[in-house]
Short mmCIF file of N, CA and C in Angstrom, two decimals:
data_model
loop_
_atom_site.label_atom_id
_atom_site.label_comp_id
_atom_site.label_asym_id
_atom_site.label_seq_id
_atom_site.Cartn_x
_atom_site.Cartn_y
_atom_site.Cartn_z
N MET A 1031 11.98 37.29 29.50
CA MET A 1031 12.17 35.97 30.05
C MET A 1031 11.21 34.96 29.38
N LYS A 1032 9.95 35.38 29.16
CA LYS A 1032 9.00 34.51 28.51
C LYS A 1032 9.47 34.12 27.11
N LYS A 1033 10.05 35.07 26.41
CA LYS A 1033 10.53 34.80 25.05
C LYS A 1033 11.65 33.78 25.06
N ILE A 1034 12.54 33.85 26.03
CA ILE A 1034 13.65 32.90 26.11
C ILE A 1034 13.13 31.50 26.41
N VAL A 1035 12.19 31.39 27.36
CA VAL A 1035 11.61 30.09 27.69
C VAL A 1035 10.86 29.52 26.48
N LEU A 1036 10.11 30.36 25.79
CA LEU A 1036 9.39 29.94 24.61
C LEU A 1036 10.35 29.47 23.51
N MET A 1037 11.44 30.21 23.34
CA MET A 1037 12.44 29.86 22.33
C MET A 1037 13.10 28.53 22.67
N ILE A 1038 13.45 28.31 23.92
CA ILE A 1038 14.09 27.06 24.34
C ILE A 1038 13.11 25.90 24.14
N THR A 1039 11.86 26.09 24.50
CA THR A 1039 10.84 25.06 24.31
C THR A 1039 10.67 24.72 22.84
N ALA A 1040 10.63 25.72 21.99
CA ALA A 1040 10.50 25.49 20.55
C ALA A 1040 11.68 24.71 20.01
N VAL A 1041 12.89 25.05 20.45
CA VAL A 1041 14.09 24.34 20.00
C VAL A 1041 14.03 22.88 20.44
N ILE A 1042 13.60 22.63 21.66
CA ILE A 1042 13.51 21.25 22.16
C ILE A 1042 12.53 20.44 21.31
N PHE A 1043 11.37 21.03 20.98
CA PHE A 1043 10.39 20.32 20.16
C PHE A 1043 10.93 20.05 18.75
N VAL A 1044 11.64 21.00 18.18
CA VAL A 1044 12.20 20.81 16.84
C VAL A 1044 13.24 19.70 16.86
N VAL A 1045 14.13 19.71 17.84
CA VAL A 1045 15.17 18.68 17.94
C VAL A 1045 14.53 17.32 18.20
N ALA A 1046 13.56 17.26 19.10
CA ALA A 1046 12.89 15.99 19.40
C ALA A 1046 12.16 15.46 18.18
N GLY A 1047 11.50 16.33 17.45
CA GLY A 1047 10.79 15.92 16.25
C GLY A 1047 11.72 15.43 15.16
N ALA A 1048 12.87 16.07 15.03
CA ALA A 1048 13.83 15.68 14.00
C ALA A 1048 14.48 14.35 14.34
N SER A 1049 14.64 14.06 15.61
CA SER A 1049 15.31 12.81 15.98
C SER A 1049 14.35 11.63 16.02
N ALA A 1050 13.06 11.88 16.08
CA ALA A 1050 12.09 10.79 16.08
C ALA A 1050 12.11 10.15 14.69
N GLN A 1051 12.20 8.82 14.65
CA GLN A 1051 12.28 8.14 13.38
C GLN A 1051 10.89 7.78 12.90
N ILE A 1052 10.56 8.21 11.72
CA ILE A 1052 9.30 7.85 11.11
C ILE A 1052 9.62 6.91 9.96
N HIS A 1053 9.17 5.69 10.09
CA HIS A 1053 9.42 4.70 9.04
C HIS A 1053 8.36 4.81 7.96
N LYS A 1054 8.79 4.95 6.74
CA LYS A 1054 7.91 4.92 5.58
C LYS A 1054 8.58 3.99 4.56
N PRO A 1055 8.58 2.68 4.84
CA PRO A 1055 9.33 1.76 4.00
C PRO A 1055 8.66 1.37 2.68
N VAL A 1056 7.44 1.83 2.44
CA VAL A 1056 6.73 1.46 1.22
C VAL A 1056 6.29 2.73 0.48
N LYS A 1057 6.62 2.80 -0.79
CA LYS A 1057 6.20 3.89 -1.67
C LYS A 1057 5.30 3.31 -2.74
N TRP A 1058 4.21 4.01 -3.04
CA TRP A 1058 3.23 3.52 -4.00
C TRP A 1058 3.18 4.42 -5.23
N THR A 1059 3.00 3.80 -6.40
CA THR A 1059 2.75 4.53 -7.64
C THR A 1059 1.63 3.81 -8.38
N VAL A 1060 0.93 4.56 -9.22
CA VAL A 1060 -0.20 4.00 -9.95
C VAL A 1060 -0.11 4.40 -11.42
N ALA A 1061 -0.46 3.49 -12.29
CA ALA A 1061 -0.47 3.75 -13.73
C ALA A 1061 -1.63 2.95 -14.33
N SER A 1062 -1.93 3.23 -15.59
CA SER A 1062 -2.99 2.48 -16.26
C SER A 1062 -2.59 2.22 -17.70
N LYS A 1063 -3.23 1.19 -18.27
CA LYS A 1063 -3.02 0.88 -19.68
C LYS A 1063 -4.37 0.51 -20.27
N LYS A 1064 -4.73 1.21 -21.31
CA LYS A 1064 -5.99 0.93 -22.01
C LYS A 1064 -5.75 -0.25 -22.95
N LEU A 1065 -6.53 -1.31 -22.78
CA LEU A 1065 -6.37 -2.50 -23.61
C LEU A 1065 -7.12 -2.34 -24.93
N ASN A 1066 -8.30 -1.74 -24.86
CA ASN A 1066 -9.11 -1.43 -26.04
C ASN A 1066 -10.13 -0.38 -25.60
N SER A 1067 -11.12 -0.10 -26.42
CA SER A 1067 -12.05 0.98 -26.09
C SER A 1067 -12.96 0.64 -24.90
N LYS A 1068 -12.99 -0.62 -24.50
CA LYS A 1068 -13.90 -1.03 -23.42
C LYS A 1068 -13.19 -1.59 -22.19
N GLU A 1069 -11.88 -1.80 -22.27
CA GLU A 1069 -11.15 -2.40 -21.14
C GLU A 1069 -9.83 -1.69 -20.87
N ALA A 1070 -9.46 -1.71 -19.59
CA ALA A 1070 -8.17 -1.14 -19.18
C ALA A 1070 -7.69 -1.90 -17.94
N VAL A 1071 -6.42 -1.70 -17.62
CA VAL A 1071 -5.83 -2.29 -16.42
C VAL A 1071 -5.21 -1.16 -15.60
N VAL A 1072 -5.47 -1.18 -14.31
CA VAL A 1072 -4.83 -0.25 -13.38
C VAL A 1072 -3.72 -1.02 -12.68
N PHE A 1073 -2.51 -0.44 -12.71
CA PHE A 1073 -1.34 -1.05 -12.07
C PHE A 1073 -1.03 -0.27 -10.79
N ILE A 1074 -0.99 -0.96 -9.66
CA ILE A 1074 -0.70 -0.33 -8.37
C ILE A 1074 0.60 -0.96 -7.87
N LYS A 1075 1.67 -0.18 -7.88
CA LYS A 1075 3.00 -0.70 -7.60
C LYS A 1075 3.50 -0.26 -6.23
N ALA A 1076 3.97 -1.22 -5.45
CA ALA A 1076 4.60 -0.94 -4.16
C ALA A 1076 6.10 -1.15 -4.32
N THR A 1077 6.87 -0.13 -3.97
CA THR A 1077 8.33 -0.25 -3.92
C THR A 1077 8.69 -0.32 -2.44
N ILE A 1078 9.29 -1.43 -2.04
CA ILE A 1078 9.49 -1.75 -0.64
C ILE A 1078 10.96 -1.64 -0.29
N GLN A 1079 11.25 -0.89 0.76
CA GLN A 1079 12.62 -0.69 1.22
C GLN A 1079 13.27 -2.03 1.57
N ASN A 1080 14.57 -2.13 1.33
CA ASN A 1080 15.32 -3.34 1.62
C ASN A 1080 15.15 -3.73 3.10
N GLY A 1081 14.88 -4.99 3.35
CA GLY A 1081 14.71 -5.49 4.71
C GLY A 1081 13.26 -5.48 5.19
N TRP A 1082 12.36 -4.87 4.42
CA TRP A 1082 10.95 -4.78 4.79
C TRP A 1082 10.13 -5.66 3.86
N HIS A 1083 8.90 -5.97 4.26
CA HIS A 1083 7.97 -6.70 3.41
C HIS A 1083 6.54 -6.27 3.72
N ILE A 1084 5.65 -6.53 2.76
CA ILE A 1084 4.22 -6.36 2.97
C ILE A 1084 3.57 -7.71 2.68
N TYR A 1085 2.36 -7.87 3.14
CA TYR A 1085 1.69 -9.16 3.02
C TYR A 1085 0.78 -9.24 1.81
N SER A 1086 0.56 -10.46 1.38
CA SER A 1086 -0.35 -10.77 0.29
C SER A 1086 -1.77 -10.36 0.65
N GLN A 1087 -2.64 -10.30 -0.34
CA GLN A 1087 -4.06 -10.06 -0.10
C GLN A 1087 -4.73 -11.31 0.49
N ASN A 1088 -4.07 -12.44 0.34
CA ASN A 1088 -4.67 -13.73 0.67
C ASN A 1088 -4.12 -14.31 1.97
N VAL A 1089 -4.24 -13.54 3.04
CA VAL A 1089 -3.80 -14.01 4.36
C VAL A 1089 -5.03 -14.51 5.11
N LYS A 1090 -4.89 -15.68 5.72
CA LYS A 1090 -6.02 -16.26 6.47
C LYS A 1090 -6.29 -15.47 7.74
N ASP A 1091 -7.51 -15.62 8.26
CA ASP A 1091 -7.87 -14.99 9.53
C ASP A 1091 -6.90 -15.43 10.62
N GLY A 1092 -6.58 -14.49 11.50
CA GLY A 1092 -5.65 -14.78 12.59
C GLY A 1092 -4.21 -14.48 12.23
N GLY A 1093 -3.98 -14.07 11.00
CA GLY A 1093 -2.63 -13.75 10.55
C GLY A 1093 -2.39 -12.25 10.57
N PRO A 1094 -1.32 -11.81 9.92
CA PRO A 1094 -1.05 -10.38 9.83
C PRO A 1094 -2.09 -9.68 8.95
N ILE A 1095 -2.03 -8.37 8.93
CA ILE A 1095 -3.00 -7.60 8.14
C ILE A 1095 -2.64 -7.71 6.66
N PRO A 1096 -3.55 -8.24 5.86
CA PRO A 1096 -3.26 -8.39 4.43
C PRO A 1096 -3.34 -7.05 3.71
N THR A 1097 -2.70 -6.99 2.56
CA THR A 1097 -2.86 -5.83 1.69
C THR A 1097 -4.28 -5.90 1.12
N SER A 1098 -4.98 -4.77 1.10
CA SER A 1098 -6.35 -4.77 0.59
C SER A 1098 -6.60 -3.50 -0.21
N PHE A 1099 -7.54 -3.60 -1.14
CA PHE A 1099 -7.87 -2.50 -2.04
C PHE A 1099 -9.35 -2.18 -1.95
N GLN A 1100 -9.65 -0.91 -1.97
CA GLN A 1100 -11.03 -0.42 -2.05
C GLN A 1100 -11.07 0.55 -3.24
N PHE A 1101 -12.03 0.35 -4.12
CA PHE A 1101 -12.18 1.23 -5.27
C PHE A 1101 -13.50 1.98 -5.16
N ALA A 1102 -13.47 3.26 -5.48
CA ALA A 1102 -14.67 4.08 -5.46
C ALA A 1102 -15.59 3.65 -6.61
N GLN A 1103 -16.85 3.66 -6.37
CA GLN A 1103 -17.80 3.39 -7.45
C GLN A 1103 -17.93 4.64 -8.31
N ALA A 1104 -18.09 4.43 -9.60
CA ALA A 1104 -18.21 5.57 -10.52
C ALA A 1104 -19.05 5.15 -11.72
N ALA A 1105 -19.60 6.12 -12.38
CA ALA A 1105 -20.46 5.85 -13.54
C ALA A 1105 -19.66 5.50 -14.79
N ASP A 1106 -18.37 5.85 -14.82
CA ASP A 1106 -17.60 5.66 -16.06
C ASP A 1106 -16.79 4.36 -16.12
N TYR A 1107 -16.81 3.54 -15.07
CA TYR A 1107 -16.11 2.25 -15.12
C TYR A 1107 -16.73 1.28 -14.12
N ALA A 1108 -16.40 0.00 -14.31
CA ALA A 1108 -16.78 -1.04 -13.35
C ALA A 1108 -15.58 -1.98 -13.20
N LEU A 1109 -15.39 -2.50 -12.02
CA LEU A 1109 -14.30 -3.45 -11.78
C LEU A 1109 -14.61 -4.77 -12.48
N THR A 1110 -13.58 -5.38 -13.03
CA THR A 1110 -13.71 -6.70 -13.64
C THR A 1110 -12.90 -7.67 -12.80
N GLY A 1111 -13.56 -8.47 -12.02
CA GLY A 1111 -12.87 -9.43 -11.16
C GLY A 1111 -12.22 -8.75 -9.96
N LYS A 1112 -11.36 -9.54 -9.30
CA LYS A 1112 -10.66 -9.06 -8.12
C LYS A 1112 -9.29 -8.51 -8.50
N THR A 1113 -8.68 -7.79 -7.59
CA THR A 1113 -7.33 -7.27 -7.81
C THR A 1113 -6.35 -8.45 -7.83
N ALA A 1114 -5.59 -8.55 -8.91
CA ALA A 1114 -4.65 -9.66 -9.08
C ALA A 1114 -3.29 -9.29 -8.50
N GLU A 1115 -2.59 -10.30 -8.02
CA GLU A 1115 -1.24 -10.11 -7.52
C GLU A 1115 -0.36 -11.24 -8.04
N PRO A 1116 0.95 -11.01 -8.15
CA PRO A 1116 1.84 -12.10 -8.57
C PRO A 1116 1.96 -13.12 -7.45
N LYS A 1117 2.61 -14.23 -7.75
CA LYS A 1117 2.84 -15.26 -6.73
C LYS A 1117 3.72 -14.68 -5.63
N SER A 1118 3.27 -14.85 -4.41
CA SER A 1118 4.02 -14.31 -3.27
C SER A 1118 5.04 -15.32 -2.76
N LYS A 1119 6.03 -14.81 -2.03
CA LYS A 1119 6.91 -15.68 -1.27
C LYS A 1119 6.10 -16.15 -0.08
N VAL A 1120 6.44 -17.29 0.49
CA VAL A 1120 5.70 -17.81 1.64
C VAL A 1120 6.70 -18.19 2.72
N LYS A 1121 6.36 -17.83 3.96
CA LYS A 1121 7.19 -18.26 5.10
C LYS A 1121 6.29 -18.54 6.29
N HIS A 1122 6.78 -19.40 7.17
CA HIS A 1122 6.04 -19.70 8.39
C HIS A 1122 6.37 -18.63 9.42
N GLU A 1123 5.34 -18.00 9.93
CA GLU A 1123 5.54 -17.00 10.98
C GLU A 1123 5.00 -17.58 12.28
N GLU A 1124 5.92 -17.86 13.18
CA GLU A 1124 5.57 -18.52 14.43
C GLU A 1124 4.61 -17.69 15.27
N VAL A 1125 4.75 -16.37 15.21
CA VAL A 1125 3.87 -15.51 16.02
C VAL A 1125 2.40 -15.72 15.64
N PHE A 1126 2.13 -16.03 14.38
CA PHE A 1126 0.76 -16.29 13.93
C PHE A 1126 0.47 -17.79 13.81
N LYS A 1127 1.51 -18.61 13.95
CA LYS A 1127 1.40 -20.06 13.83
C LYS A 1127 0.79 -20.48 12.49
N MET A 1128 1.27 -19.84 11.42
CA MET A 1128 0.78 -20.16 10.07
C MET A 1128 1.78 -19.70 9.02
N ASP A 1129 1.63 -20.26 7.83
CA ASP A 1129 2.37 -19.79 6.67
C ASP A 1129 1.67 -18.56 6.11
N VAL A 1130 2.45 -17.55 5.75
CA VAL A 1130 1.88 -16.33 5.19
C VAL A 1130 2.61 -15.94 3.91
N GLY A 1131 1.87 -15.36 2.98
CA GLY A 1131 2.44 -14.86 1.74
C GLY A 1131 2.87 -13.41 1.92
N TYR A 1132 4.00 -13.07 1.32
CA TYR A 1132 4.53 -11.70 1.46
C TYR A 1132 5.33 -11.31 0.24
N PHE A 1133 5.61 -10.00 0.13
CA PHE A 1133 6.38 -9.45 -0.98
C PHE A 1133 7.51 -8.58 -0.45
N THR A 1134 8.65 -8.65 -1.11
CA THR A 1134 9.80 -7.79 -0.80
C THR A 1134 10.16 -7.01 -2.07
N ASN A 1135 10.95 -5.98 -1.89
CA ASN A 1135 11.48 -5.15 -2.99
C ASN A 1135 10.40 -4.40 -3.76
N GLU A 1136 9.62 -5.09 -4.60
CA GLU A 1136 8.53 -4.44 -5.29
C GLU A 1136 7.49 -5.47 -5.70
N VAL A 1137 6.27 -4.99 -5.82
CA VAL A 1137 5.17 -5.84 -6.27
C VAL A 1137 4.19 -4.96 -7.04
N ILE A 1138 3.64 -5.50 -8.11
CA ILE A 1138 2.66 -4.77 -8.90
C ILE A 1138 1.33 -5.54 -8.86
N PHE A 1139 0.32 -4.90 -8.30
CA PHE A 1139 -1.03 -5.43 -8.28
C PHE A 1139 -1.75 -4.90 -9.51
N GLN A 1140 -2.70 -5.67 -10.04
CA GLN A 1140 -3.41 -5.26 -11.25
C GLN A 1140 -4.92 -5.39 -11.05
N GLN A 1141 -5.64 -4.36 -11.47
CA GLN A 1141 -7.10 -4.40 -11.42
C GLN A 1141 -7.64 -4.09 -12.81
N LYS A 1142 -8.35 -5.05 -13.40
CA LYS A 1142 -9.00 -4.80 -14.68
C LYS A 1142 -10.28 -4.01 -14.45
N VAL A 1143 -10.56 -3.12 -15.39
CA VAL A 1143 -11.80 -2.34 -15.35
C VAL A 1143 -12.44 -2.36 -16.73
N SER A 1144 -13.77 -2.34 -16.73
CA SER A 1144 -14.48 -2.17 -18.00
C SER A 1144 -14.91 -0.72 -18.08
N LEU A 1145 -14.66 -0.13 -19.23
CA LEU A 1145 -14.94 1.29 -19.45
C LEU A 1145 -16.33 1.46 -20.04
N LYS A 1146 -17.11 2.32 -19.45
CA LYS A 1146 -18.46 2.55 -19.93
C LYS A 1146 -18.52 3.69 -20.93
N LYS A 1147 -17.51 4.59 -20.88
CA LYS A 1147 -17.54 5.76 -21.77
C LYS A 1147 -16.24 5.92 -22.56
N GLY A 1148 -15.37 4.92 -22.52
CA GLY A 1148 -14.10 5.01 -23.24
C GLY A 1148 -12.99 5.63 -22.43
N THR A 1149 -13.32 6.47 -21.46
CA THR A 1149 -12.34 7.05 -20.55
C THR A 1149 -12.90 6.92 -19.13
N ALA A 1150 -12.02 7.03 -18.15
CA ALA A 1150 -12.47 6.92 -16.75
C ALA A 1150 -11.40 7.47 -15.82
N THR A 1151 -11.86 7.89 -14.66
CA THR A 1151 -10.95 8.25 -13.57
C THR A 1151 -11.21 7.26 -12.44
N VAL A 1152 -10.21 6.45 -12.16
CA VAL A 1152 -10.33 5.41 -11.14
C VAL A 1152 -9.70 5.92 -9.86
N LYS A 1153 -10.49 5.87 -8.78
CA LYS A 1153 -10.01 6.28 -7.47
C LYS A 1153 -10.09 5.09 -6.53
N GLY A 1154 -9.11 5.01 -5.64
CA GLY A 1154 -9.13 3.91 -4.69
C GLY A 1154 -8.17 4.14 -3.54
N THR A 1155 -8.14 3.15 -2.68
CA THR A 1155 -7.27 3.17 -1.51
C THR A 1155 -6.68 1.78 -1.32
N VAL A 1156 -5.40 1.75 -1.00
CA VAL A 1156 -4.76 0.49 -0.63
C VAL A 1156 -4.36 0.59 0.84
N GLU A 1157 -4.62 -0.48 1.58
CA GLU A 1157 -4.20 -0.57 2.97
C GLU A 1157 -3.23 -1.74 3.08
N TRP A 1158 -2.16 -1.53 3.83
CA TRP A 1158 -1.14 -2.57 3.97
C TRP A 1158 -0.47 -2.44 5.33
N GLN A 1159 0.30 -3.48 5.66
CA GLN A 1159 1.13 -3.45 6.86
C GLN A 1159 2.54 -3.83 6.46
N ALA A 1160 3.50 -3.03 6.86
CA ALA A 1160 4.90 -3.29 6.55
C ALA A 1160 5.60 -3.82 7.81
N CYS A 1161 6.43 -4.84 7.61
CA CYS A 1161 7.19 -5.43 8.71
C CYS A 1161 8.63 -5.64 8.27
N ASP A 1162 9.53 -5.65 9.25
CA ASP A 1162 10.90 -6.09 9.01
C ASP A 1162 11.17 -7.22 9.99
N ALA A 1163 12.44 -7.59 10.18
CA ALA A 1163 12.76 -8.73 11.03
C ALA A 1163 12.45 -8.50 12.50
N SER A 1164 12.32 -7.23 12.91
CA SER A 1164 12.14 -6.96 14.34
C SER A 1164 10.86 -6.24 14.71
N GLN A 1165 10.11 -5.73 13.72
CA GLN A 1165 8.91 -4.96 14.05
C GLN A 1165 7.93 -4.93 12.90
N CYS A 1166 6.68 -4.68 13.26
CA CYS A 1166 5.64 -4.41 12.28
C CYS A 1166 5.09 -3.03 12.58
N LEU A 1167 4.93 -2.24 11.53
CA LEU A 1167 4.35 -0.91 11.68
C LEU A 1167 2.83 -1.03 11.70
N PRO A 1168 2.16 -0.04 12.27
CA PRO A 1168 0.69 -0.05 12.20
C PRO A 1168 0.25 0.00 10.73
N PRO A 1169 -0.93 -0.50 10.43
CA PRO A 1169 -1.42 -0.45 9.05
C PRO A 1169 -1.41 0.99 8.53
N ASP A 1170 -1.17 1.12 7.23
CA ASP A 1170 -1.11 2.43 6.60
C ASP A 1170 -2.00 2.40 5.37
N GLU A 1171 -2.36 3.58 4.86
CA GLU A 1171 -3.20 3.69 3.67
C GLU A 1171 -2.58 4.64 2.66
N TYR A 1172 -2.87 4.35 1.39
CA TYR A 1172 -2.46 5.24 0.31
C TYR A 1172 -3.67 5.40 -0.61
N SER A 1173 -4.10 6.63 -0.81
CA SER A 1173 -5.20 6.92 -1.73
C SER A 1173 -4.64 7.29 -3.08
N PHE A 1174 -5.27 6.78 -4.13
CA PHE A 1174 -4.75 7.05 -5.47
C PHE A 1174 -5.88 7.41 -6.43
N THR A 1175 -5.47 8.08 -7.49
CA THR A 1175 -6.37 8.44 -8.59
C THR A 1175 -5.57 8.27 -9.88
N VAL A 1176 -6.15 7.60 -10.85
CA VAL A 1176 -5.50 7.44 -12.15
C VAL A 1176 -6.55 7.66 -13.22
N THR A 1177 -6.16 8.39 -14.26
CA THR A 1177 -7.07 8.68 -15.37
C THR A 1177 -6.74 7.76 -16.54
N ILE A 1178 -7.75 7.13 -17.07
CA ILE A 1178 -7.59 6.26 -18.23
C ILE A 1178 -8.17 7.01 -19.43
N LYS A 1179 -7.32 7.24 -20.44
CA LYS A 1179 -7.75 7.98 -21.63
C LYS A 1179 -7.74 7.10 -22.85
#
């Protein structure tokens, strides 16, 4: 009898877990390009599901959670400037009572680095919030590593 109850309970959890919708509307990829022996660019690309968007890095206080980057410190490279982003779309969001910048479909952020040894392994994390017309998901993170040769 215990085995039957355990089996039924396991089936219920499997069915419930399978029917729960987990939204993962943003996929991230990372690449790099060496410009010369002392400089490189790290490209961090977000591919965003149709109907969803993420926010610019340049959102004012009181607005949605902006996309942000953290890079690990290392002896073989140093960041050059801030992470660059293309021009964002802008819309007024009444819930925040402000205009906010956002990206749909895909966006490529770029971080220049100066190489101290000619090669480097760049590690970092991007945090973002994805929203569609009816909901915003909790902030999410993606950790990345890219080797520059």
